Short mmCIF file of C-alpha atoms in Angstrom, two decimals:
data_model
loop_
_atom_site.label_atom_id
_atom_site.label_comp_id
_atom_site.label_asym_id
_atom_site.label_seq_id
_atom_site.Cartn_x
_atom_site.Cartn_y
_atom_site.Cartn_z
CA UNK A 1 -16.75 28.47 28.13
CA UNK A 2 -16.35 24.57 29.35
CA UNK A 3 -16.06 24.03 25.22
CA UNK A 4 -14.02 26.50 23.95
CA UNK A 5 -10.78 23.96 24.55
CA UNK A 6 -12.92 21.66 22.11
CA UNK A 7 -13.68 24.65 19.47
CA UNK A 8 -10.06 25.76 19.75
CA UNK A 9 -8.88 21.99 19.09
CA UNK A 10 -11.40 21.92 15.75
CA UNK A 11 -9.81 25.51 14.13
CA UNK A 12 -6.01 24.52 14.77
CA UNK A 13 -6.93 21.05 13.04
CA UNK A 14 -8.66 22.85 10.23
CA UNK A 15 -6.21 25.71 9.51
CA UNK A 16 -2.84 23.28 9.62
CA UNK A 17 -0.45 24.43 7.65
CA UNK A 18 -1.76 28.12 7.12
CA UNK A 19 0.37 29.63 9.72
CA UNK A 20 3.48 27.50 9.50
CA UNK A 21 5.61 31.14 9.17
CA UNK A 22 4.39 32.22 11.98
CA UNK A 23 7.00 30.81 14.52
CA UNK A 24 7.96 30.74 18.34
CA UNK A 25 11.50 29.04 17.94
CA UNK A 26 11.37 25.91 15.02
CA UNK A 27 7.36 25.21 16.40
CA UNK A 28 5.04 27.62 13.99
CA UNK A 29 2.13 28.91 16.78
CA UNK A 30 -0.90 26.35 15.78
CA UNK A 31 1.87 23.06 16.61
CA UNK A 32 2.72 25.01 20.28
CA UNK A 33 -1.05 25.25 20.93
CA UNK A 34 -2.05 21.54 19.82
CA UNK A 35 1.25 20.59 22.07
CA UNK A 36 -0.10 22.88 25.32
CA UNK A 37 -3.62 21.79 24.26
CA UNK A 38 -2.58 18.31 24.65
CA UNK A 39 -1.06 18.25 28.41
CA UNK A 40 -4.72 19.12 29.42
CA UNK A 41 -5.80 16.21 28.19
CA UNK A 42 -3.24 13.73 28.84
CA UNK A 43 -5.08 11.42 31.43
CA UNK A 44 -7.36 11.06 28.44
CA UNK A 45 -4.78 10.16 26.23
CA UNK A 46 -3.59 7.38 28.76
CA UNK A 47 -7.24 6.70 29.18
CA UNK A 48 -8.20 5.99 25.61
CA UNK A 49 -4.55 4.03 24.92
CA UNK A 50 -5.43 1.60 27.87
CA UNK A 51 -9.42 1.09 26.90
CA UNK A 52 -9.39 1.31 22.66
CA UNK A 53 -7.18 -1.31 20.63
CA UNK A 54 -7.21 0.71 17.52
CA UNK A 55 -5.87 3.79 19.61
CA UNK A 56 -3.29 1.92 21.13
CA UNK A 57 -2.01 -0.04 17.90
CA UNK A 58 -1.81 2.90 15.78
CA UNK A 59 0.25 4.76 18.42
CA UNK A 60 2.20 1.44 18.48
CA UNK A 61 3.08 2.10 15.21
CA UNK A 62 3.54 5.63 15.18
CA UNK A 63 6.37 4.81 17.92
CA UNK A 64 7.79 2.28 15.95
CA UNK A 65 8.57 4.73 13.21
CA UNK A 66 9.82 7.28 15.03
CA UNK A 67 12.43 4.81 16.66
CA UNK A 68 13.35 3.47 13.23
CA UNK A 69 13.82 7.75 12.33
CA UNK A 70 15.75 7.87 15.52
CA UNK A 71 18.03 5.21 14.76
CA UNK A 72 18.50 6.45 11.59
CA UNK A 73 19.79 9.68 12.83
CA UNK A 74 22.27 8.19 14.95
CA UNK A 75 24.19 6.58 11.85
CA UNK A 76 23.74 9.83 10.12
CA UNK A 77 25.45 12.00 13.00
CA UNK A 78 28.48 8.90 13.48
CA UNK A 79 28.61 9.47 9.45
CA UNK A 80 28.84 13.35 10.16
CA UNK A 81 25.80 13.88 7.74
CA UNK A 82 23.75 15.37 10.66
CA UNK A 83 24.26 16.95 13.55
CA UNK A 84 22.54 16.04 17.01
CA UNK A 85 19.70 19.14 16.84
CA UNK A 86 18.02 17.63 13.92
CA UNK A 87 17.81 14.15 15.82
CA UNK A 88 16.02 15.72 18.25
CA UNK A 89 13.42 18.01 16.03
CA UNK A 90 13.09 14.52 14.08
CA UNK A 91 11.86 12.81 17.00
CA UNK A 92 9.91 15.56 18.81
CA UNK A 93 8.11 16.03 15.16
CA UNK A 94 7.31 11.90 15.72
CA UNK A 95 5.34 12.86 18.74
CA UNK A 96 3.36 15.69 17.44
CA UNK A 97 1.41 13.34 14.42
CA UNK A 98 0.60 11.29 17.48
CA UNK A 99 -0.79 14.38 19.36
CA UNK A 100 -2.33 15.44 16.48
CA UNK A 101 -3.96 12.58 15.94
CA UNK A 102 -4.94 12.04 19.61
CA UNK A 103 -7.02 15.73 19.59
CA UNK A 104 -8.72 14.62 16.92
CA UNK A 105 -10.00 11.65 19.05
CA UNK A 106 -10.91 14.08 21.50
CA UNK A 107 -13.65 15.80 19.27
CA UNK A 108 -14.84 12.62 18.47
CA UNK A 109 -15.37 11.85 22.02
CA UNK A 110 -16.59 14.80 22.60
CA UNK A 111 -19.40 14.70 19.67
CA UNK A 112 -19.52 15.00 15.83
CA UNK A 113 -20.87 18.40 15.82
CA UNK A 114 -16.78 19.39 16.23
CA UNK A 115 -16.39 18.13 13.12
CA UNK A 116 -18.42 20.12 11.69
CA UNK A 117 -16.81 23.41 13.45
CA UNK A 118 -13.61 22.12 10.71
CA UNK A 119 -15.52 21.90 7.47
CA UNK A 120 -16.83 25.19 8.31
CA UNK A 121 -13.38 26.12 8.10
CA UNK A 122 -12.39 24.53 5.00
CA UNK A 123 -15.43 26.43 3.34
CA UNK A 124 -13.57 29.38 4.56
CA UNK A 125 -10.16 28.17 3.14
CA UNK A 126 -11.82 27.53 -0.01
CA UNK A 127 -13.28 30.50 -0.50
CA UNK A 128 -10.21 32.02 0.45
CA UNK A 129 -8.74 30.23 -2.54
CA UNK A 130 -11.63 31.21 -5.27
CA UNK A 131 -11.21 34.97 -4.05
CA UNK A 132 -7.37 34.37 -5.03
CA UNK A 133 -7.76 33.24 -8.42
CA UNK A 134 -6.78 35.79 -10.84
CA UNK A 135 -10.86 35.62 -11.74
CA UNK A 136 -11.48 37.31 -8.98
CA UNK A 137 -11.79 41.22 -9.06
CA UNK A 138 -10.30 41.26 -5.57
CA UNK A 139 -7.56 39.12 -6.26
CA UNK A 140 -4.62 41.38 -5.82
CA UNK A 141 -6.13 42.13 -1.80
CA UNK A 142 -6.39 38.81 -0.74
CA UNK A 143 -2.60 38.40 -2.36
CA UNK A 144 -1.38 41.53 -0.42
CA UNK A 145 -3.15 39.87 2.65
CA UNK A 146 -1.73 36.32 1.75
CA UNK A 147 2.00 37.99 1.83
CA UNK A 148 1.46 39.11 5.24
CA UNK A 149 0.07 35.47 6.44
CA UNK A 150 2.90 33.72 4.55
CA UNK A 151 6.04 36.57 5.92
CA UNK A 152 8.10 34.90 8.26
CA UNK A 153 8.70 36.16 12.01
CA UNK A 154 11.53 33.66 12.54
CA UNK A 155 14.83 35.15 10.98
CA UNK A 156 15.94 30.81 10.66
CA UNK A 157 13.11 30.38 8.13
CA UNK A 158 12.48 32.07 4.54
CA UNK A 159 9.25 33.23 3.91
CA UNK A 160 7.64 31.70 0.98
CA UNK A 161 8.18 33.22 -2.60
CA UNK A 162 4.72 34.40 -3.78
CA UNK A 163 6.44 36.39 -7.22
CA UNK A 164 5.09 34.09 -9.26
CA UNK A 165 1.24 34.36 -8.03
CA UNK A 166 1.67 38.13 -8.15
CA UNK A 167 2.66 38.35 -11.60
CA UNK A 168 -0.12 35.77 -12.88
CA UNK A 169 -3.34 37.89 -10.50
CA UNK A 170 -1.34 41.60 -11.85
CA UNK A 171 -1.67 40.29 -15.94
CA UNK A 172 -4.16 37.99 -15.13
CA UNK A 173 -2.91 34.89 -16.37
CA UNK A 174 -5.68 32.74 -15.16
CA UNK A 175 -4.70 29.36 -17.43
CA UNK A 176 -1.47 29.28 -15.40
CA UNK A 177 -2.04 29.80 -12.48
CA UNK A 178 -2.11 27.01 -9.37
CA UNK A 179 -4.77 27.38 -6.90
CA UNK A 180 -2.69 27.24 -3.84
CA UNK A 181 -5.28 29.63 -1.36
CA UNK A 182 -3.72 30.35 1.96
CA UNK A 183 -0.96 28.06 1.39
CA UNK A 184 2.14 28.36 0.14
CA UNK A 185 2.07 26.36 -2.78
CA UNK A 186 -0.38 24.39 -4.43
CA UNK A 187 0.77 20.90 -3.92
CA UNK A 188 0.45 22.09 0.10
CA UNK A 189 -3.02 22.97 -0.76
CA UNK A 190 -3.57 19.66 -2.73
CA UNK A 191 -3.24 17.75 0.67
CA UNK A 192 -5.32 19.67 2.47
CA UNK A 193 -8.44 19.40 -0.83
CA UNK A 194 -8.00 15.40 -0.33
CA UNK A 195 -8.48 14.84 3.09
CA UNK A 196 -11.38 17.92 3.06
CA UNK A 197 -12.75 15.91 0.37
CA UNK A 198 -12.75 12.83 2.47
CA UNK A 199 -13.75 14.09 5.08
CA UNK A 200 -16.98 15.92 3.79
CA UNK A 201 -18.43 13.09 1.88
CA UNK A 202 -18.34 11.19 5.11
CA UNK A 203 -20.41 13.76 6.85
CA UNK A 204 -22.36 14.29 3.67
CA UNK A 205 -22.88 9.90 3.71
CA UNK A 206 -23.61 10.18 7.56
CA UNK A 207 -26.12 12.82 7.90
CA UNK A 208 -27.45 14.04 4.27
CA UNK A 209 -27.14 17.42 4.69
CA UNK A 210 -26.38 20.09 1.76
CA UNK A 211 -24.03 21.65 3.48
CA UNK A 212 -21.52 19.07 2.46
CA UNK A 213 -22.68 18.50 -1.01
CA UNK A 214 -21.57 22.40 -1.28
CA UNK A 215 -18.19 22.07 -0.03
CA UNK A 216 -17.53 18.69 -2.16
CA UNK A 217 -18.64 21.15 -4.99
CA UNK A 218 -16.23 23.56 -4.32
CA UNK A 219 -13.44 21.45 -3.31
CA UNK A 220 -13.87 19.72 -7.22
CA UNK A 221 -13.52 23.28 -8.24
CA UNK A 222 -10.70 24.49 -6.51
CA UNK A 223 -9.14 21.11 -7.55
CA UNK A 224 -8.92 21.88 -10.86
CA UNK A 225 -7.86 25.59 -10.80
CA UNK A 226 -5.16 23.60 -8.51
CA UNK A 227 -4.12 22.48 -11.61
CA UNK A 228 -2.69 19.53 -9.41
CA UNK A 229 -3.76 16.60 -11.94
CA UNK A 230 -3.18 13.63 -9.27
CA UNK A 231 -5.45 15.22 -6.67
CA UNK A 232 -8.35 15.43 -9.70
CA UNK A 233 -7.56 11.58 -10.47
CA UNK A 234 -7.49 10.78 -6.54
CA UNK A 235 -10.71 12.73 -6.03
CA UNK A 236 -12.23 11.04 -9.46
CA UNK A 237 -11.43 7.58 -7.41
CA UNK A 238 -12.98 8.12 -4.45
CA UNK A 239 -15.81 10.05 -6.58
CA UNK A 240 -16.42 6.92 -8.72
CA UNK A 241 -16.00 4.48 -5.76
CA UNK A 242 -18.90 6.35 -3.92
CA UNK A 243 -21.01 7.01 -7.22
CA UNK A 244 -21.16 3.19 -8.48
CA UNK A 245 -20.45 1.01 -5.52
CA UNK A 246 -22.43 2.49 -3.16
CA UNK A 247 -25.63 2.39 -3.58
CA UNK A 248 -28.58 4.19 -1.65
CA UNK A 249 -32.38 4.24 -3.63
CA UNK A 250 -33.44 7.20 -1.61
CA UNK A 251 -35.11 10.00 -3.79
CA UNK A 252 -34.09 12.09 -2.30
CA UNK A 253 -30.56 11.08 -1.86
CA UNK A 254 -30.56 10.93 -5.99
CA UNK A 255 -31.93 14.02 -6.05
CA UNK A 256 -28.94 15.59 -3.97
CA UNK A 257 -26.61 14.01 -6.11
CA UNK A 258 -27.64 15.05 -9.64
CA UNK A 259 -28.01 18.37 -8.06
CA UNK A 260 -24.68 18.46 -6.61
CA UNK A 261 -23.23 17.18 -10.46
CA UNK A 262 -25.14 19.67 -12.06
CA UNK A 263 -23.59 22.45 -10.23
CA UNK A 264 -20.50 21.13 -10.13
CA UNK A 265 -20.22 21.00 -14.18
CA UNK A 266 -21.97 24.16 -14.67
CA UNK A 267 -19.27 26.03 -12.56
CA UNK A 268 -16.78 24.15 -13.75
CA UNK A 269 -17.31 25.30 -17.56
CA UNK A 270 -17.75 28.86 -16.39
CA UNK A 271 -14.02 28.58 -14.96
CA UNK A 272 -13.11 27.19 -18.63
CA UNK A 273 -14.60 29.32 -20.68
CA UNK A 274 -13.77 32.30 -18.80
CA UNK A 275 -10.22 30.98 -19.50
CA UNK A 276 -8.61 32.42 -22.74
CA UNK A 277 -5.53 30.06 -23.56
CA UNK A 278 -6.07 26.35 -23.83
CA UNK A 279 -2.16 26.26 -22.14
CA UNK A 280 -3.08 24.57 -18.90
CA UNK A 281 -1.42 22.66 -16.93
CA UNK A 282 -4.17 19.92 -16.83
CA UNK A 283 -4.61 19.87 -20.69
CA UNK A 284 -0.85 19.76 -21.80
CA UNK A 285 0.42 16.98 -22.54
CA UNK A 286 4.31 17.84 -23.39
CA UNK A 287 6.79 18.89 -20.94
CA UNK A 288 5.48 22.51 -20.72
CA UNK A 289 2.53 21.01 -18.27
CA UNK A 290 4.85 20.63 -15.48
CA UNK A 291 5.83 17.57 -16.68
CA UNK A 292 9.10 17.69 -18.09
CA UNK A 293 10.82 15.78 -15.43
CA UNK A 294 10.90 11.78 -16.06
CA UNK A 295 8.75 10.51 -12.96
CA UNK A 296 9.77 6.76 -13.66
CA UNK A 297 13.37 7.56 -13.87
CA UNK A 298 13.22 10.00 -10.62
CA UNK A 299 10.82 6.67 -8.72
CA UNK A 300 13.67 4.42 -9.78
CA UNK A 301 16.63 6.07 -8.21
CA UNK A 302 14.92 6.50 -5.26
CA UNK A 303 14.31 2.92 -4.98
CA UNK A 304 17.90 2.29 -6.03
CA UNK A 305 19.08 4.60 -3.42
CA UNK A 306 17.17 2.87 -0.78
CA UNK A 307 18.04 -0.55 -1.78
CA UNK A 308 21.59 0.04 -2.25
CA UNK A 309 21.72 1.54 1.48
CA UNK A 310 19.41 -0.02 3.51
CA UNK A 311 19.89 2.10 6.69
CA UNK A 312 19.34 5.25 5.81
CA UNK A 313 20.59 7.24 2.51
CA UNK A 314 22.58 10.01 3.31
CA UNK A 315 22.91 13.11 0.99
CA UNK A 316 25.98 11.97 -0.29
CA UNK A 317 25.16 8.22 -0.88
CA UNK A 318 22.01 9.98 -2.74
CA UNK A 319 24.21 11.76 -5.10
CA UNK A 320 25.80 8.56 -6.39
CA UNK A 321 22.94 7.23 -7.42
CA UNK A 322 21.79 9.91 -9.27
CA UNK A 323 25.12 10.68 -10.84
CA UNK A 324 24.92 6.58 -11.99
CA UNK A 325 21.48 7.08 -13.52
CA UNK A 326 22.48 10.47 -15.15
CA UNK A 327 25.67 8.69 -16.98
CA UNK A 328 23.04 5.92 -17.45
CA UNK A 329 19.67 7.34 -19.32
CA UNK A 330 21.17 11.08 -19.57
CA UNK A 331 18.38 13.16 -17.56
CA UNK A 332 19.54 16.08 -16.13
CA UNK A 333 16.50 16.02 -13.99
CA UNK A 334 18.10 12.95 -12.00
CA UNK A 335 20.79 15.44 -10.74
CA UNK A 336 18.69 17.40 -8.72
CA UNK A 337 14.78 16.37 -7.91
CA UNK A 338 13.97 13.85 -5.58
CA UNK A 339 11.78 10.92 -6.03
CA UNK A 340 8.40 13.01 -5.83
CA UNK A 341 6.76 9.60 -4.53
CA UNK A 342 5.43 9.95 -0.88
CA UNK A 343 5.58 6.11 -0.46
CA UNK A 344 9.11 5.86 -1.72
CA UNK A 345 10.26 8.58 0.28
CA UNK A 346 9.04 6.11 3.37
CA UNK A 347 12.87 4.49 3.04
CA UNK A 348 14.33 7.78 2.81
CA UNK A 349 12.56 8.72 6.23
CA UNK A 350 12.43 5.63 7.90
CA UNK A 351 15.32 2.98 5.89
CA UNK A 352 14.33 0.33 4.25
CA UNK A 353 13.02 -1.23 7.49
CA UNK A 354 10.06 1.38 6.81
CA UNK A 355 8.79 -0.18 4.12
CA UNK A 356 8.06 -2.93 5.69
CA UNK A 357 6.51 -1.31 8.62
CA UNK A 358 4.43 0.30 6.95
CA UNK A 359 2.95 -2.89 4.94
CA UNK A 360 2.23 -3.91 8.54
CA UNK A 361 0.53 -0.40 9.56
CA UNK A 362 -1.62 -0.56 6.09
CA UNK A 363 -3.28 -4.26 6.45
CA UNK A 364 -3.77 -2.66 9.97
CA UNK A 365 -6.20 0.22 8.63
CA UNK A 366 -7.22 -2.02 5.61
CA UNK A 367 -8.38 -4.65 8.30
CA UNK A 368 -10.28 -2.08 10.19
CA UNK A 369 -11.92 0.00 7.21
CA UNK A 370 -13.32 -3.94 6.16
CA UNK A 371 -15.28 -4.01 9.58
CA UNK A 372 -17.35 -1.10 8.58
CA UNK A 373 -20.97 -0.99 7.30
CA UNK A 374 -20.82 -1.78 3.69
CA UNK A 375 -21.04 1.97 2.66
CA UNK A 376 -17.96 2.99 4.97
CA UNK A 377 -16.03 0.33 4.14
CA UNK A 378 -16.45 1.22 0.33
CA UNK A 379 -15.28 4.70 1.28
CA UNK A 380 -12.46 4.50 3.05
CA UNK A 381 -10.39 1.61 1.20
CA UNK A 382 -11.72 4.00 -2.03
CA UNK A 383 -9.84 6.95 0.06
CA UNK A 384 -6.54 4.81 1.10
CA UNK A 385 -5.89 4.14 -2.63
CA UNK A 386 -6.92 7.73 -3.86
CA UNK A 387 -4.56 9.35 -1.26
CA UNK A 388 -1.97 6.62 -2.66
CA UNK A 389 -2.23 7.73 -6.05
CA UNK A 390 -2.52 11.54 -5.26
CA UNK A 391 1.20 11.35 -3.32
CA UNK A 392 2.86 9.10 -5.97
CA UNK A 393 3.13 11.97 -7.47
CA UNK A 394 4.19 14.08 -4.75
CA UNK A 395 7.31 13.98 -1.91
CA UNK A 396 4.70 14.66 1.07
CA UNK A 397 2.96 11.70 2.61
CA UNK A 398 1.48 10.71 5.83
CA UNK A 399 3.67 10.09 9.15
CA UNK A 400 6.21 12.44 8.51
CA UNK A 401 4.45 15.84 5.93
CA UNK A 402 1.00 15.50 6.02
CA UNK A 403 -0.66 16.13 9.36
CA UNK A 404 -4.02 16.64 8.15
CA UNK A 405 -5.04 12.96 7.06
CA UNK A 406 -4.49 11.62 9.75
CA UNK A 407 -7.73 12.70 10.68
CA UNK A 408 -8.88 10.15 7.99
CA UNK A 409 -7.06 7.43 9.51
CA UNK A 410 -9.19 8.33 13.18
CA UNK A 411 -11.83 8.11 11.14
CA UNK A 412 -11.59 4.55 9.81
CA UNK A 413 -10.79 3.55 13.72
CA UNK A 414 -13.48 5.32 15.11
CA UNK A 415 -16.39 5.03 12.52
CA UNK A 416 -17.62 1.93 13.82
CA UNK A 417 -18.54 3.78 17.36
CA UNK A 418 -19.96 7.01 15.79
CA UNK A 419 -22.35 4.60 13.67
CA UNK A 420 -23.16 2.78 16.43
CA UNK A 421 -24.27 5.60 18.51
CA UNK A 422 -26.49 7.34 15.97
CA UNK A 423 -28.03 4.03 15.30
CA UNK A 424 -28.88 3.41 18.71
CA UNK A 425 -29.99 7.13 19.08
CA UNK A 426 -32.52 6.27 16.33
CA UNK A 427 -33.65 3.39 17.59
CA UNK A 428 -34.41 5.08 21.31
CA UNK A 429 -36.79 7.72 19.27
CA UNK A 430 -38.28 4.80 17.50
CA UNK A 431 -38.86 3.52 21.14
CA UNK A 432 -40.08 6.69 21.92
CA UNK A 433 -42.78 7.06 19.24
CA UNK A 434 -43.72 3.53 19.96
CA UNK A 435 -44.94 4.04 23.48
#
């Protein structure tokens, strides 16, 4: 019973964003329960900010943004653009990627084996997902038992529009549909696949074990009937990063690998030959892809937005900006989707200011990943740009949407310790046998 806190911790990190309908007030339940969760182990939190510099400079940072989102706010409720409620669910949101972070730590304090407790999770997730694909006889069930997951119990938020999936699994449109498993849409489910990803081939590069080989496998799979093309070209980064840079001569380690390829291509053709139109959203290459919008025009009002107002763009000051590059390169698209760039959105969440913050806060974890063992450090800069890439594409990025890779940023902080101890565990049985 004296782990179940630590178990408990491990499953709410794992199923993040699955039960974001299921409210108490504007916290879903898994956010309440990492929030009680982390009152129990606050003198640890002090603890581990007083005795680890990487601990305490990341929350450093983390602070710093959320006081450049608070001040922010303040000129946006002078302005009238927002009122004083959302100031305060801005910076109470601040505080939770620092507590989310900080449980993290706590498994990793507590041991590794946690860590596995969440990729058994994601195998569930994924196969979640696979039993949702319109390939799947049962498809329809899990969609009837997806509805209930995704039906709001909080009359202030709408529950997510799954029409679209049901059509596609009822006249089985399999070449356009998006993978999106317990998640509401896919691009939610493409954030959770890249830090998974990450994650497992870490575990997979630390202890050699199958089991991870099998969830990279299906996470490739799933990331193509995602149909989410910049998480397949931020997964075929870090893929290519690990495959040619690092290198390990271990036959059996070879032997893993060109297993884990060969099953990986195998399943993969099965999924495209079982598929009868050559429509996808991967393969198109016209604006009937999902790619009709102008992403260079959309990136370049952002930036224009942010440049022209420097602390903070309100909704307004936004819609001048588009309407000038509508009347300029006549895209309708301007009028009315964002940037879809994670890293520009940084100056719509944080001002202008942010940016440069958060050059500061990536030669931080740059500076530590290049401390690792050669094979880490390969990894995780590999990882930093593929997550780059993947939410260039995207409006989510880390700090204020995506919760779950933060867990790869504990990771890069905390790697060198973990290596250290199963090194010097090795070296006491060596010890051992010696005597």
């Amino acid at each position: 019973m004296k782990n179940a806190p630590y178990y408990l911790i491990a499953v709410l990190l794992a199923l993040d964003n699955v039960f974001v309908s299921k409210r108490i007030g504007f916290l879903s339940v898994d956010r309440l329960l990492e929030i009680l969760i982390f009152f129990l182990f606050f003198k640890q939190f002090i603890a581990e900010f007083k005795a680890n510099f990487f601990f305490k400079r990341f929350n450093q940072f983390l602070i710093a943004f959320i006081c450049l989102k608070f001040l922010m706010n303040l000129k946006f409720i002078i302005v009238g653009n927002i009122d004083l409620l959302v100031l305060i669910k801005d910076a109470f949101k601040g505080f939770t990627f620092i507590i989310y972070a900080f449980l993290f730590v706590v498994l990793l304090k507590k041991g590794t084996k946690y860590l596995r407790i969440i990729t058994w999770v994601h195998l569930g997730i994924l196969i979640f997902s696979l039993l949702h694909h319109p390939l799947s006889p049962i498809a329809g069930e899990i969609q009837e038992f997806k509805k209930t997951l995704l039906t709001s119990n909080s009359a202030s938020m709408q529950s997510a529009d799954l029409s679209n999936e049901e059509i596609y699994i009822e006249h089985g449109y399999a070449n356009r549909f998006r993978l999106s498993g317990p998640f509401a849409f896919a691009i939610t489910f493409s954030y959770f696949a890249i830090t998974s990803f990450i994650l497992n081939l870490f575990l997979f590069m630390k202890t050699n074990k199958k089991f991870y080989l099998l969830v990279l496998g299906l996470l490739v799979i799933t990331a193509f009937l995602s149909q989410t093309r910049s998480l397949i070209l931020g997964i075929f980064i870090i893929s290519a990063a690990y495959i040619l840079l690092i290198k390990n001569t271990g036959a059996r380690y070879k032997f893993r690998l060109f297993v884990a390829s060969i099953f990986s291509f195998l399943a993969l053709l099965a999924v495209f030959n079982s598929i009868s139109s050559i429509d996808s959203r991967i393969t198109s290459t016209d604006g009937t892809g999902g790619g009709s919008d102008n992403r260079p025009l959309l990136w370049t009002t952002g930036i224009m937005a942010v440049v022209e107002n420097p602390f903070g763009v309100t909704d307004a000051e936004y819609d001048v900006t588009r309407r000038e590059m509508f009347e300029r390169y006549g895209d309708s698209s301007l009028l009315h989707l964002t940037s879809h760039n994670g890293l520009i959105n940084v100056g719509f969440q944080y001002t202008f200011f942010g940016y440069i913050l958060f050059a500061f806060f990536s030669y931080f974890l740059y500076k530590h990943a290049i401390t690792l063992p050669k094979s880490y450090k390969i990894l995780f800069v590999s990882s930093l740009l593929g997550y780059l890439v993947h939410t260039s594409f995207h409006n989510n990025f880390i700090l204020y949407a995506d919760y779950p890779f933060l867990i790869i940023l504990m990771l890069i902080g905390y790697s060198e310790q973990i290596l250290e101890t199963k090194n010097s565990r090795q070296k006491n049985i060596s010890i051992d046998i010696g005597y």
